[in-house]
Coordinates of N, CA, C and O in Angstrom, one line a residue:
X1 N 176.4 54.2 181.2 CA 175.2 54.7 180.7 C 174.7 55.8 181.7 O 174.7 55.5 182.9
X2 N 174.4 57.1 181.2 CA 173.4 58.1 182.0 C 172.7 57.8 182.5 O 172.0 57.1 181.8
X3 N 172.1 57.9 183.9 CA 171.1 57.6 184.9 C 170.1 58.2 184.4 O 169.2 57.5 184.9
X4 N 169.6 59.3 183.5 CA 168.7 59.5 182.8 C 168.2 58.6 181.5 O 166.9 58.6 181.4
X5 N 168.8 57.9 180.8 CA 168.8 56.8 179.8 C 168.5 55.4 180.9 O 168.6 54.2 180.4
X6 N 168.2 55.6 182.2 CA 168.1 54.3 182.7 C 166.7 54.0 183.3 O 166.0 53.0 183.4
X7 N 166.4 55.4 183.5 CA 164.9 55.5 183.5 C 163.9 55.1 182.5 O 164.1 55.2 181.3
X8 N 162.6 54.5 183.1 CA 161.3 53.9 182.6 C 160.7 55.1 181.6 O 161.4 56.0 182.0
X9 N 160.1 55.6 180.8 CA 159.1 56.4 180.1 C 158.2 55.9 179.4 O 158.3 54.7 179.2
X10 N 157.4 56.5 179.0 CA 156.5 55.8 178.2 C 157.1 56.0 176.5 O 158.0 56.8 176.3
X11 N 156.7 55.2 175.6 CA 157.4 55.4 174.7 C 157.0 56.0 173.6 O 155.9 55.8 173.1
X12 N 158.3 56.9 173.0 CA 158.2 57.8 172.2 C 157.4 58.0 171.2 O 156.9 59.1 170.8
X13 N 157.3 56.3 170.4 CA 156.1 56.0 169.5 C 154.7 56.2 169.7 O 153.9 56.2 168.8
X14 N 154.3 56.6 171.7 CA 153.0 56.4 171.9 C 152.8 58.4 172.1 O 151.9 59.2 171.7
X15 N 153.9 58.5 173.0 CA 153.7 60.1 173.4 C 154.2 60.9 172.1 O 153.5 61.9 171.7
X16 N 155.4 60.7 171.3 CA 155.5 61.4 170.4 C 156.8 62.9 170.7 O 157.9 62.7 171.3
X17 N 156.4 63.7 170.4 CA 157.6 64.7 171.2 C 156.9 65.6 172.1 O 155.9 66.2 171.8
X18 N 157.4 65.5 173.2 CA 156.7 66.5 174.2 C 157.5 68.4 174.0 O 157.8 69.1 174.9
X19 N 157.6 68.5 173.6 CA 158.3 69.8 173.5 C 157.2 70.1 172.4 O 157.0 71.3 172.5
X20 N 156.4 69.6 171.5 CA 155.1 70.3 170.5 C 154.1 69.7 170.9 O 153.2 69.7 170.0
X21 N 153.8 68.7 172.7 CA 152.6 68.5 172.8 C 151.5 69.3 173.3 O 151.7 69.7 174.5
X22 N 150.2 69.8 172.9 CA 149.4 70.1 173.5 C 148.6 69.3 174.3 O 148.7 68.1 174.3
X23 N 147.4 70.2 175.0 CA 146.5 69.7 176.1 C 145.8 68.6 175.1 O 145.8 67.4 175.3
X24 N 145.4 69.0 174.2 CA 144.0 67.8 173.3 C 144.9 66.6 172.6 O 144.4 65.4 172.4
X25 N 146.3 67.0 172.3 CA 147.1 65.4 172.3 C 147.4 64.8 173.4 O 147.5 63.6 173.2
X26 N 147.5 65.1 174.3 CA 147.5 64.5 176.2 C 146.8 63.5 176.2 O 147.0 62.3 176.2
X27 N 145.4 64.8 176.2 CA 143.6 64.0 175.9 C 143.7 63.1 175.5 O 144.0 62.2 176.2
X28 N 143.7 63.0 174.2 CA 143.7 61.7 173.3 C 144.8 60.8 173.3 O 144.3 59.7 173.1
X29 N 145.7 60.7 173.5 CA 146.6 59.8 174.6 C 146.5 59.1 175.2 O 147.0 58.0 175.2
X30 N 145.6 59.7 176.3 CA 145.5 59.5 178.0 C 143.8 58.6 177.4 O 143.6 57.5 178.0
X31 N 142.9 59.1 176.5 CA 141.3 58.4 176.2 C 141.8 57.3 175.3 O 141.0 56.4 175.3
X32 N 142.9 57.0 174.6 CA 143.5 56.0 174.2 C 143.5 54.8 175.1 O 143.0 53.6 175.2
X33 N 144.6 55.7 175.6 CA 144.9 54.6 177.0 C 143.7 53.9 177.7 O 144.0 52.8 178.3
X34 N 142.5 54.4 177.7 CA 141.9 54.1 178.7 C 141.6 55.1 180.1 O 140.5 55.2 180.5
X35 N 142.7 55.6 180.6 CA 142.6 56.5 181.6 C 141.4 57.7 181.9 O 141.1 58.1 183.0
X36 N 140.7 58.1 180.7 CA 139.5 58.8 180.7 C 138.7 57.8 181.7 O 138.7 58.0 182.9
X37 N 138.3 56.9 181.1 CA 137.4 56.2 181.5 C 137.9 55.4 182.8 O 137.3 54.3 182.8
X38 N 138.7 55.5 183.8 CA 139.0 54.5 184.9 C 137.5 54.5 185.6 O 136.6 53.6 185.7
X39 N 137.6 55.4 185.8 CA 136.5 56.2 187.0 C 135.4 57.3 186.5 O 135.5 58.6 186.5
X40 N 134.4 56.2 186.0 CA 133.5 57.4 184.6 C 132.7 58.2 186.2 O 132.4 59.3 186.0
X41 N 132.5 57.7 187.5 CA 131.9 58.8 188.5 C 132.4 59.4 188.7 O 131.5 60.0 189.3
X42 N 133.1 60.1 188.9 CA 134.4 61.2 189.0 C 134.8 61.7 188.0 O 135.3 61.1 187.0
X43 N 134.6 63.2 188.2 CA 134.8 64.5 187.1 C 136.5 64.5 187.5 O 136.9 65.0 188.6
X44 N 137.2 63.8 186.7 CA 138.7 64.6 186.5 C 139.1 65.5 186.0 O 140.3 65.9 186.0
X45 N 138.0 66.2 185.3 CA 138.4 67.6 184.6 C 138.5 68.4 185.7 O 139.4 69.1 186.1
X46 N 136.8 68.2 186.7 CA 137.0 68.9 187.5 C 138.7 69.0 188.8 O 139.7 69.7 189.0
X47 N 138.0 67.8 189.3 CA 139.6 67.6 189.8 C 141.1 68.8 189.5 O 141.7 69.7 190.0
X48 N 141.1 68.0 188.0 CA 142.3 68.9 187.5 C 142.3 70.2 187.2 O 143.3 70.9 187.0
X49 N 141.2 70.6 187.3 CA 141.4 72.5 187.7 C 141.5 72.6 188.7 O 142.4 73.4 189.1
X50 N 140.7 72.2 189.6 CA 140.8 72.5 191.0 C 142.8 72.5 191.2 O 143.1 73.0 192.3
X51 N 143.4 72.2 190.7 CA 144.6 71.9 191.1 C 145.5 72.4 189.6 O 146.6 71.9 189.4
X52 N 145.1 73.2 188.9 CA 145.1 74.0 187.9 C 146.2 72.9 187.0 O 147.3 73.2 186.5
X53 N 145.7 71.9 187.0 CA 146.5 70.8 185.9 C 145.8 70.7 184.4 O 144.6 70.9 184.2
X54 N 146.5 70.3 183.7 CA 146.0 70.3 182.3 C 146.0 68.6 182.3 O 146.4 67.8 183.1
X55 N 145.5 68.3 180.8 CA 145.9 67.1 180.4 C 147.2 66.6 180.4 O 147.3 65.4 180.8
X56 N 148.3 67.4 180.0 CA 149.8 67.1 179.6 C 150.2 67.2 180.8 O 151.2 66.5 180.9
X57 N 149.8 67.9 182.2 CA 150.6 67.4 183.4 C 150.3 65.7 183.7 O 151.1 64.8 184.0
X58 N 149.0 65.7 183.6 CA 148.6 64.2 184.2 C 149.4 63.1 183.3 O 149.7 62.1 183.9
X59 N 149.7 63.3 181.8 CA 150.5 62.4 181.3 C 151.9 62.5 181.6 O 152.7 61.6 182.0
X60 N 152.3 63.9 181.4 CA 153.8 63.5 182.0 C 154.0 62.9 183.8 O 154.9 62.3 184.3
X61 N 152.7 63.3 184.3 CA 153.1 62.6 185.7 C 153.0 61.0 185.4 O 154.0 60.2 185.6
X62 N 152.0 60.5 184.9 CA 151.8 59.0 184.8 C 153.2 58.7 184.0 O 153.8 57.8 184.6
X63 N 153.8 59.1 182.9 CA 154.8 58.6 182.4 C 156.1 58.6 183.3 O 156.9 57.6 183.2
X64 N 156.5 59.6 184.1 CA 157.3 59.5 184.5 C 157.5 58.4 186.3 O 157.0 58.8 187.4
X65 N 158.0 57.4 186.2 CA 157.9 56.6 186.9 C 159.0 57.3 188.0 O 158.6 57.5 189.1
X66 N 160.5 57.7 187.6 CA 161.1 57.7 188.6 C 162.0 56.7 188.8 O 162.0 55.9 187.8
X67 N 162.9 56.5 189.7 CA 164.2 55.8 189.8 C 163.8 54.5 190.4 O 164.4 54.4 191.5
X68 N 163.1 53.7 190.2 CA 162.8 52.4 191.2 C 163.8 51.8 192.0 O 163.7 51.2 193.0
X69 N 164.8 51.9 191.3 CA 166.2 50.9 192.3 C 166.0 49.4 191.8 O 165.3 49.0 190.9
X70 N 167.0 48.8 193.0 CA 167.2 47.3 192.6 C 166.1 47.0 193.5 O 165.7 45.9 193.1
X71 N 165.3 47.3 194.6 CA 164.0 46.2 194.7 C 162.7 47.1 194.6 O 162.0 47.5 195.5
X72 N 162.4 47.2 193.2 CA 161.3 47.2 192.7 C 160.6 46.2 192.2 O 160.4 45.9 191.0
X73 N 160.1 45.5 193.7 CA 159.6 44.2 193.9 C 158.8 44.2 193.9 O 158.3 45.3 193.5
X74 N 157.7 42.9 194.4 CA 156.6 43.1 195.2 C 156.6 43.7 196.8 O 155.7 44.4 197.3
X75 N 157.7 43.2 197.2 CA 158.1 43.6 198.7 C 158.8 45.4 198.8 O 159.4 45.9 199.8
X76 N 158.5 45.9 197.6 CA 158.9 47.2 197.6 C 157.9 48.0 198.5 O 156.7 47.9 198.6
X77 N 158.8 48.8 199.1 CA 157.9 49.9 199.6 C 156.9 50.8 198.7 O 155.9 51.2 199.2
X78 N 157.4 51.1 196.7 CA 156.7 51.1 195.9 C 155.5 50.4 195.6 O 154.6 50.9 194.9
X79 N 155.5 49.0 196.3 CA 154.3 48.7 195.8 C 153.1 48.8 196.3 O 153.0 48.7 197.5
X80 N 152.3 49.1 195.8 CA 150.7 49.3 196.2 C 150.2 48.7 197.6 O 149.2 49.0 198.3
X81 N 151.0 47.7 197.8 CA 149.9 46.5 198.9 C 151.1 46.4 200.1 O 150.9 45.9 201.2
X82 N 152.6 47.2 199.7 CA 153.5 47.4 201.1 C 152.8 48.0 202.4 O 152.7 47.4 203.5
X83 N 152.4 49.2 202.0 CA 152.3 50.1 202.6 C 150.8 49.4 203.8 O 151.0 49.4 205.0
X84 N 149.5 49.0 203.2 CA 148.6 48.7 203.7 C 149.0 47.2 204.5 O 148.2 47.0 205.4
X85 N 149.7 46.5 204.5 CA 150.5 45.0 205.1 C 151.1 45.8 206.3 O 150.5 46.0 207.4
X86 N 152.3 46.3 206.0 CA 153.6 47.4 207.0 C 153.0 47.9 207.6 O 153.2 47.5 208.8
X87 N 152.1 48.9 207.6 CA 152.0 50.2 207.7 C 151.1 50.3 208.9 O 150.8 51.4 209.3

């Protein structure tokens, strides 16, 4: 199997085709999700201009996980709570 076909994504049924996505399907995706609302104190619009991102960067960044390997554990350096224990 292709090391691309082995990767995580989000799925197709939810994102749809990215090659005809716009910014306001992102939007609605991402306020679907919930993600609008993590952090209603915090302007992420603002944010995301300041760093000249759109809606459709922030979802393809959240979708795209990346190659975890074989220990994509808890004890992963991936995980959230490694780094602050280790570090």
């Amino acid at each position: 199997t292709p090391h691309s076909e082995c990767m995580p994504t989000c799925p197709e049924g939810i994102v749809g085709d990215w090659d005809s996505m716009d910014h306001s399907t992102a939007y609605s995706i991402l306020d679907d999700a919930g993600i609008i609302a993590l952090n209603p104190s915090t302007n992420l619009q603002t944010l995301m201009n300041n760093d000249q991102l759109g809606w459709r960067d922030l979802l393809e960044e959240l979708c795209h996980i990346g190659s975890p390997g074989d220990m994509f554990t808890s004890a992963a350096p991936q995980d959230p709570t490694f780094w602050p224990l280790h570090g």
